[in-house]
Amino acid sequence: MAGTRTVRSTETREAIMAAAERLYAEHGLVAVSNRQISEAAGQGNVAAVGYHFGTRADLVRAIMGKHSEAIERIRQRILDETRGSREVRDWVACLVRPAPEHLATLGLPSWYARFAVQVMTDPLLRAIVTDEALTREPLRETLHGLGRCLDALPAEVRAERGDMARQLITHTCAERERALAEGTSTRQPSWDDTAGALTDAITGLLLAPVTPRSPAKEVRTNP
Amino acid sequence: MAGTRTVRSTETREAIMAAAERLYAEHGLVAVSNRQISEAAGQGNVAAVGYHFGTRADLVRAIMGKHSEAIERIRQRILDETRGSREVRDWVACLVRPAPEHLATLGLPSWYARFAVQVMTDPLLRAIVTDEALTREPLRETLHGLGRCLDALPAEVRAERGDMARQLITHTCAERERALAEGTSTRQPSWDDTAGALTDAITGLLLAPVTPRSPAKEVRTNP
């Protein structure tokens, strides 16, 4: 009996996560209520989300965590072939490839890439999800390896280009996912080619020469 | 009398556009009704949006068109200093700089950059807005000049990197606008520095070496 209850509870959690991912991806995080998610997940009890997950942030973390586990397993495999390399492009591939490779396994339509856009556009949730992602060993090792190849870049340029790389990966995957779901034309024939296009582009972006900026306009006088 | 009516009608249109831009930027295009926009614009008549603009697409085009005019005036000025250059970075600057320079003139908080994200995430509206943008002479001349510098790139790579450049400009401006509006820290001290960071990064992205892709998996036999 306890076993059956656990199975049922796991199934309920899965159904809620799937419904939430789809609804959040389609309508945004703010527009979707826990009640709508419970109903879309076929739960008679409209408080099911709260009972199984707690807050909305907890639910988002659970969905991201599930994908993140699969993505980090892929990254570990690519990392095992990359260790020892000092080529920037190899380390960029470690950063880029896992998400599109994971998306290729999800079938049609998938919602994860568009869900991730919504999460990454919410400053608070992005901070929570990013902090959690950085506890994953394969991602940490990747960022460390990439950082070693880029130590000639000023720290603030590395940070801003890291932001840009994240934006490119997130939004390019989401645009491709939407085109696939809607049956419109995609830029590349496969997720593998999308990963290749992103890897080339982000390598160029990270290695671009840095033009000196204009001096700051507000000059503070020394005390 | 007719003059007063025209002034009032212009003021009403401006108020509706300002309210729509803010609401769309905050909540997304789908979540906001014309009634909500009319109310937020202080219009007693909830049909004011339809009366003054027609469809939602017409309203979005009017808002984008207003910003686009200001942006293309800036682009014309930069273009006048760029003509004759064969440096990729100079042409990328023509592409990148006008939007952040325009945003710097809008005061705090501005909504245009986040509104543009919503428009660019809607496939139909993106197509409408992009087609209209491509009728603007300064943008056409910029894309032509940039294309001439990049004619060694295969056409499909140029197209996908063009997409990526657009994504970077749109989302980097929107993230900075949000940070400014919320009083959180920004990556760069000024819009001018953001433009410089984007110009460097996009130049590197466009010039990155192209790695040959894996052959397509579906091979069509000859007839």
XYZ file of C-alpha atoms in Angstrom:
446
model
C 0.000 0.000 0.000
C 2.758 2.474 0.909
C 4.512 1.482 -2.328
C 1.390 2.214 -4.399
C 0.984 5.552 -2.681
C 4.596 6.461 -3.478
C 4.172 5.483 -7.122
C 1.001 7.536 -7.328
C 2.684 10.486 -5.668
C 5.601 10.297 -8.103
C 3.172 10.157 -11.015
C 1.305 13.175 -9.663
C 4.528 15.137 -9.272
C 5.553 14.269 -12.832
C 2.146 15.306 -14.186
C 2.310 18.621 -12.333
C 5.837 19.329 -13.544
C 4.882 18.560 -17.167
C 1.784 20.782 -17.011
C 3.673 23.617 -15.319
C 6.519 23.476 -17.812
C 4.128 23.737 -20.749
C 1.937 26.469 -19.238
C 4.904 28.548 -18.055
C 6.605 28.174 -21.468
C 3.446 29.305 -23.276
C 2.194 32.089 -21.003
C 5.076 33.176 -18.790
C 5.606 32.546 -15.095
C 3.524 35.427 -13.781
C 0.429 34.688 -15.881
C -0.072 31.090 -14.675
C -1.680 30.231 -11.333
C -1.108 27.088 -9.274
C -4.804 26.352 -9.721
C -4.420 26.336 -13.530
C -1.445 23.996 -13.230
C -3.340 21.609 -10.927
C -6.275 21.544 -13.351
C -4.073 21.024 -16.414
C -2.340 18.178 -14.566
C -5.724 16.492 -14.028
C -5.688 17.019 -10.263
C -9.098 17.284 -8.612
C -7.481 19.114 -5.713
C -6.578 22.635 -6.813
C -4.062 22.837 -3.942
C -2.048 19.928 -5.386
C 0.858 22.148 -6.502
C 1.341 23.592 -3.049
C 1.008 20.187 -1.413
C 3.560 18.491 -3.668
C 6.029 21.327 -4.268
C 5.532 24.289 -1.928
C 6.105 27.666 -3.579
C 6.322 28.490 -7.276
C 10.101 28.865 -6.899
C 10.244 25.307 -5.511
C 8.251 24.002 -8.473
C 10.498 25.819 -10.962
C 13.581 24.452 -9.201
C 12.210 20.917 -9.402
C 11.566 21.207 -13.163
C 14.940 22.798 -13.866
C 16.634 20.241 -11.608
C 15.191 17.319 -13.561
C 16.501 18.645 -16.882
C 19.730 19.780 -15.296
C 20.523 16.223 -14.153
C 20.159 14.884 -17.685
C 22.124 17.808 -19.140
C 24.996 17.394 -16.680
C 25.266 13.674 -17.506
C 25.785 14.653 -21.154
C 28.285 17.323 -20.141
C 30.255 14.784 -18.102
C 30.628 12.592 -21.202
C 31.814 15.511 -23.390
C 34.103 16.682 -20.605
C 35.796 13.283 -20.462
C 36.842 13.834 -24.105
C 37.905 17.452 -23.515
C 40.077 17.341 -20.398
C 43.634 18.419 -21.160
C 42.626 20.542 -24.157
C 43.719 24.184 -24.252
C 41.541 24.959 -27.285
C 38.855 27.526 -26.466
C 36.473 25.917 -28.965
C 36.657 22.531 -27.178
C 35.644 24.139 -23.890
C 32.918 26.179 -25.541
C 31.560 22.909 -26.951
C 31.397 21.564 -23.367
C 29.359 24.621 -22.441
C 27.053 24.649 -25.487
C 26.395 21.052 -26.570
C 24.610 19.477 -23.576
C 21.384 21.542 -23.767
C 20.683 21.012 -27.512
C 21.667 17.345 -27.197
C 19.188 16.964 -24.326
C 16.488 18.806 -26.303
C 16.967 16.358 -29.184
C 15.913 13.525 -26.830
C 12.666 15.159 -25.674
C 10.482 14.512 -28.732
C 7.942 16.878 -30.268
C 6.725 19.229 -29.032
C 9.168 19.971 -26.226
C 8.744 22.939 -23.905
C 11.954 22.991 -21.893
C 13.852 25.571 -23.997
C 10.967 28.060 -23.894
C 10.424 27.362 -20.180
C 14.128 28.120 -19.607
C 13.730 31.486 -21.370
C 10.949 32.415 -18.933
C 13.070 31.384 -15.952
C 16.159 33.215 -17.211
C 14.094 36.400 -17.779
C 12.934 36.466 -14.125
C 15.799 38.021 -12.133
C 15.020 36.233 -8.852
C 14.449 32.790 -10.346
C 17.484 33.177 -12.564
C 19.627 33.792 -9.509
C 18.207 30.722 -7.724
C 18.576 28.458 -10.751
C 22.065 29.750 -11.602
C 23.291 29.194 -8.045
C 21.987 25.631 -8.149
C 23.514 24.986 -11.586
C 26.890 26.106 -10.270
C 26.826 23.323 -7.668
C 26.992 20.774 -10.536
C 30.521 19.476 -10.901
C 30.607 19.099 -14.722
C 29.462 22.706 -15.240
C 31.980 23.984 -12.679
C 34.805 22.097 -14.345
C 33.708 23.421 -17.765
C 33.649 27.042 -16.607
C 37.015 26.554 -14.924
C 38.564 25.045 -18.064
C 37.100 27.775 -20.256
C 38.224 30.486 -17.862
C 41.813 29.186 -17.975
C 41.805 29.600 -21.782
C 40.469 33.157 -21.463
C 42.642 34.535 -18.686
C 43.928 37.294 -20.980
C 40.445 38.895 -20.946
C 39.679 41.502 -18.266
C 37.359 39.993 -15.628
C 34.440 42.332 -16.409
C 34.645 41.549 -20.144
C 34.685 37.827 -19.361
C 31.578 38.302 -17.205
C 29.651 40.304 -19.808
C 30.574 37.886 -22.593
C 29.543 34.993 -20.357
C 26.122 36.678 -20.076
C 25.960 37.015 -23.854
C 26.901 33.347 -24.374
C 24.123 32.297 -21.977
C 21.614 34.494 -23.830
C 22.619 33.067 -27.196
C 22.331 29.455 -26.035
C 19.000 30.027 -24.268
C 17.272 32.042 -27.006
C 18.646 30.152 -30.012
C 17.445 26.850 -28.502
C 14.049 28.380 -27.683
C 13.580 29.775 -31.197
C 14.427 26.409 -32.710
C 12.087 24.621 -30.289
C 9.240 26.987 -31.195
C 9.853 26.570 -34.935
C 9.840 22.764 -34.552
C 6.649 22.841 -32.471
C 4.900 25.130 -34.958
C 6.189 23.297 -38.020
C 7.892 26.392 -39.468
C 11.359 26.354 -41.002
C 14.429 26.091 -38.786
C 17.849 27.617 -39.427
C 19.685 24.283 -39.093
C 18.530 20.765 -40.043
C 19.334 19.217 -36.614
C 19.981 20.086 -32.966
C 23.514 18.855 -33.564
C 23.998 21.497 -36.268
C 22.490 24.153 -34.003
C 25.055 23.184 -31.356
C 27.831 23.467 -33.948
C 26.635 26.893 -35.131
C 26.467 28.162 -31.531
C 29.870 26.724 -30.655
C 31.569 28.501 -33.580
C 29.777 31.792 -32.907
C 30.373 31.830 -29.141
C 34.057 30.947 -29.629
C 34.381 34.010 -31.894
C 32.433 36.168 -29.445
C 34.641 35.186 -26.484
C 37.888 35.669 -28.391
C 36.974 39.032 -29.970
C 39.511 41.830 -29.435
C 38.511 44.231 -26.655
C 38.216 47.887 -27.670
C 39.074 50.279 -24.812
C 35.893 51.935 -23.473
C 35.384 55.635 -23.066
C 36.375 56.817 -19.578
C 33.489 56.799 -17.094
C 31.495 60.022 -17.261
C 30.972 60.395 -13.540
C 34.384 60.923 -12.050
C 34.515 60.603 -8.279
C 36.995 62.877 -6.568
C 39.296 61.267 -4.053
C 38.359 61.806 -0.415
C -12.162 73.504 -33.315
C -10.822 70.994 -35.803
C -7.287 71.891 -34.633
C -8.180 71.231 -30.978
C -9.725 67.920 -31.896
C -6.566 66.914 -33.766
C -4.348 67.853 -30.813
C -6.574 65.874 -28.472
C -6.551 62.895 -30.813
C -2.742 62.996 -31.035
C -2.516 63.152 -27.246
C -4.869 60.202 -26.932
C -2.846 58.161 -29.401
C 0.356 58.980 -27.507
C -1.228 58.008 -24.185
C -2.467 54.706 -25.614
C 0.931 53.899 -27.140
C 2.726 54.670 -23.858
C 0.314 52.526 -21.831
C 0.474 49.656 -24.321
C 4.261 49.702 -24.453
C 4.511 49.469 -20.669
C 1.821 46.804 -20.250
C 3.128 44.665 -23.125
C 6.696 44.959 -21.796
C 5.610 43.895 -18.303
C 3.086 41.166 -19.080
C 3.658 40.031 -22.657
C 1.516 40.682 -25.716
C -0.972 37.864 -25.223
C -1.775 38.657 -21.590
C -2.872 42.269 -22.158
C -6.307 43.198 -23.511
C -7.230 46.346 -25.432
C -9.608 47.161 -22.586
C -6.718 47.140 -20.076
C -4.710 49.420 -22.342
C -7.602 51.864 -22.740
C -8.090 51.978 -18.978
C -4.365 52.420 -18.245
C -4.306 55.247 -20.802
C -7.099 56.991 -18.897
C -9.670 56.538 -21.661
C -13.284 56.371 -20.538
C -14.147 54.506 -23.731
C -12.797 50.948 -23.514
C -12.949 50.715 -27.337
C -10.413 53.574 -27.684
C -7.596 51.276 -28.833
C -9.633 49.839 -31.684
C -10.918 53.274 -32.671
C -7.469 54.888 -32.809
C -5.323 51.978 -34.015
C -7.347 49.050 -35.349
C -5.870 45.646 -34.506
C -3.224 44.778 -31.956
C -0.724 44.329 -34.808
C -1.485 47.898 -35.954
C -0.885 49.223 -32.454
C 2.414 47.324 -32.145
C 3.498 48.649 -35.554
C 2.704 52.205 -34.499
C 4.796 51.899 -31.312
C 7.706 50.226 -33.092
C 7.461 52.751 -35.926
C 7.804 55.696 -33.550
C 11.010 54.300 -32.007
C 12.244 53.115 -35.357
C 12.120 56.640 -36.774
C 14.295 57.974 -33.959
C 16.663 54.988 -34.222
C 17.089 55.351 -37.973
C 17.914 59.055 -37.617
C 20.778 58.043 -35.288
C 21.844 55.311 -37.723
C 21.945 57.829 -40.573
C 24.390 59.989 -38.582
C 26.674 57.019 -37.772
C 26.414 55.804 -41.352
C 27.636 59.160 -42.644
C 30.880 58.559 -40.691
C 31.151 54.927 -41.821
C 30.623 55.023 -45.598
C 33.701 53.851 -47.454
C 34.973 51.710 -44.557
C 35.757 48.039 -45.206
C 36.221 47.295 -41.487
C 33.652 44.794 -40.216
C 33.649 46.450 -36.794
C 32.650 49.843 -38.256
C 29.612 48.293 -39.942
C 28.710 46.300 -36.847
C 28.763 49.598 -34.922
C 26.221 50.964 -37.452
C 24.039 47.971 -36.688
C 24.438 47.975 -32.888
C 24.788 51.581 -31.694
C 21.469 53.226 -32.672
C 19.211 51.230 -30.293
C 21.265 51.756 -27.100
C 21.861 55.409 -28.034
C 18.094 55.864 -28.435
C 17.441 54.073 -25.138
C 19.807 56.480 -23.385
C 17.495 59.365 -24.394
C 14.304 57.817 -23.003
C 14.819 58.488 -19.293
C 13.962 56.173 -16.412
C 12.178 53.840 -16.447
C 12.017 53.093 -20.154
C 10.050 50.135 -21.549
C 11.006 50.025 -25.199
C 13.774 47.396 -24.938
C 11.536 44.967 -23.025
C 8.625 45.699 -25.362
C 10.905 44.871 -28.307
C 11.746 41.488 -26.706
C 8.031 40.650 -26.579
C 7.563 41.656 -30.210
C 10.634 39.733 -31.379
C 9.439 36.602 -29.524
C 6.122 36.598 -31.396
C 6.792 34.996 -34.801
C 4.026 36.823 -36.679
C 4.699 40.273 -35.229
C 8.427 39.783 -35.678
C 7.886 39.160 -39.372
C 5.698 42.264 -39.736
C 8.082 44.488 -37.803
C 11.177 43.127 -39.540
C 9.648 43.670 -42.992
C 8.856 47.271 -42.059
C 12.327 47.845 -40.602
C 13.865 46.642 -43.858
C 12.104 49.455 -45.735
C 14.242 51.982 -43.798
C 17.104 53.188 -45.949
C 19.799 53.540 -43.231
C 19.224 49.955 -42.042
C 19.282 48.641 -45.616
C 22.520 50.442 -46.357
C 24.039 49.116 -43.089
C 23.116 45.514 -43.861
C 24.431 45.933 -47.393
C 27.741 47.366 -46.186
C 28.113 44.670 -43.547
C 27.221 41.940 -46.031
C 29.955 43.140 -48.419
C 32.541 42.713 -45.627
C 31.263 39.189 -44.911
C 30.912 37.799 -48.413
C 33.343 34.979 -47.591
C 30.740 33.455 -45.220
C 28.292 30.900 -46.647
C 24.840 32.488 -46.996
C 23.195 30.211 -44.404
C 25.909 30.953 -41.835
C 25.505 34.675 -42.467
C 21.751 34.305 -41.908
C 22.068 32.328 -38.657
C 24.711 34.695 -37.286
C 22.485 37.617 -38.248
C 19.777 36.023 -36.075
C 22.243 35.656 -33.225
C 23.364 39.292 -33.522
C 19.732 40.428 -33.384
C 19.121 38.273 -30.293
C 22.186 39.653 -28.533
C 21.267 43.283 -29.219
C 17.609 42.796 -28.222
C 18.187 40.810 -25.033
C 21.283 42.643 -23.794
C 19.450 45.984 -24.102
C 16.380 44.539 -22.359
C 18.424 43.136 -19.463
C 20.145 46.466 -18.965
C 16.822 48.331 -19.152
C 15.322 46.022 -16.530
C 18.327 46.397 -14.223
C 18.149 50.201 -14.523
C 14.398 50.222 -13.860
C 14.772 47.958 -10.820
C 17.866 49.728 -9.494
C 20.010 46.578 -9.570
C 23.586 46.515 -10.817
C 24.325 46.737 -14.543
C 27.227 45.126 -16.376
C 28.400 48.403 -17.936
C 28.294 51.936 -16.486
C 26.558 53.509 -19.544
C 24.512 52.654 -22.654
C 27.530 53.787 -24.645
C 29.668 51.117 -22.973
C 26.959 48.507 -23.567
C 27.038 49.435 -27.254
C 30.833 49.066 -27.266
C 30.683 45.652 -25.555
C 28.061 44.429 -28.050
C 29.979 45.795 -31.035
C 33.162 43.940 -30.047
C 31.326 40.696 -29.281
C 29.184 40.680 -32.444
C 32.216 41.473 -34.601
C 33.932 38.385 -33.153
C 30.799 36.293 -33.580
C 30.396 37.258 -37.262
C 34.073 36.683 -38.092
C 34.397 33.330 -36.270
C 35.808 30.461 -38.380
C 33.120 28.108 -39.710
C 33.510 24.456 -38.723
C 32.101 22.072 -41.373
C 28.818 20.532 -40.170
C 28.061 16.838 -40.119
C 26.398 15.708 -43.353
C 22.598 15.844 -43.251
C 21.101 12.672 -41.856
C 18.222 12.436 -44.302
C 19.760 11.839 -47.691
C 17.381 12.282 -50.613
C 17.990 9.995 -53.548
C 18.115 11.574 -56.965
C 14.985 11.201 -59.038
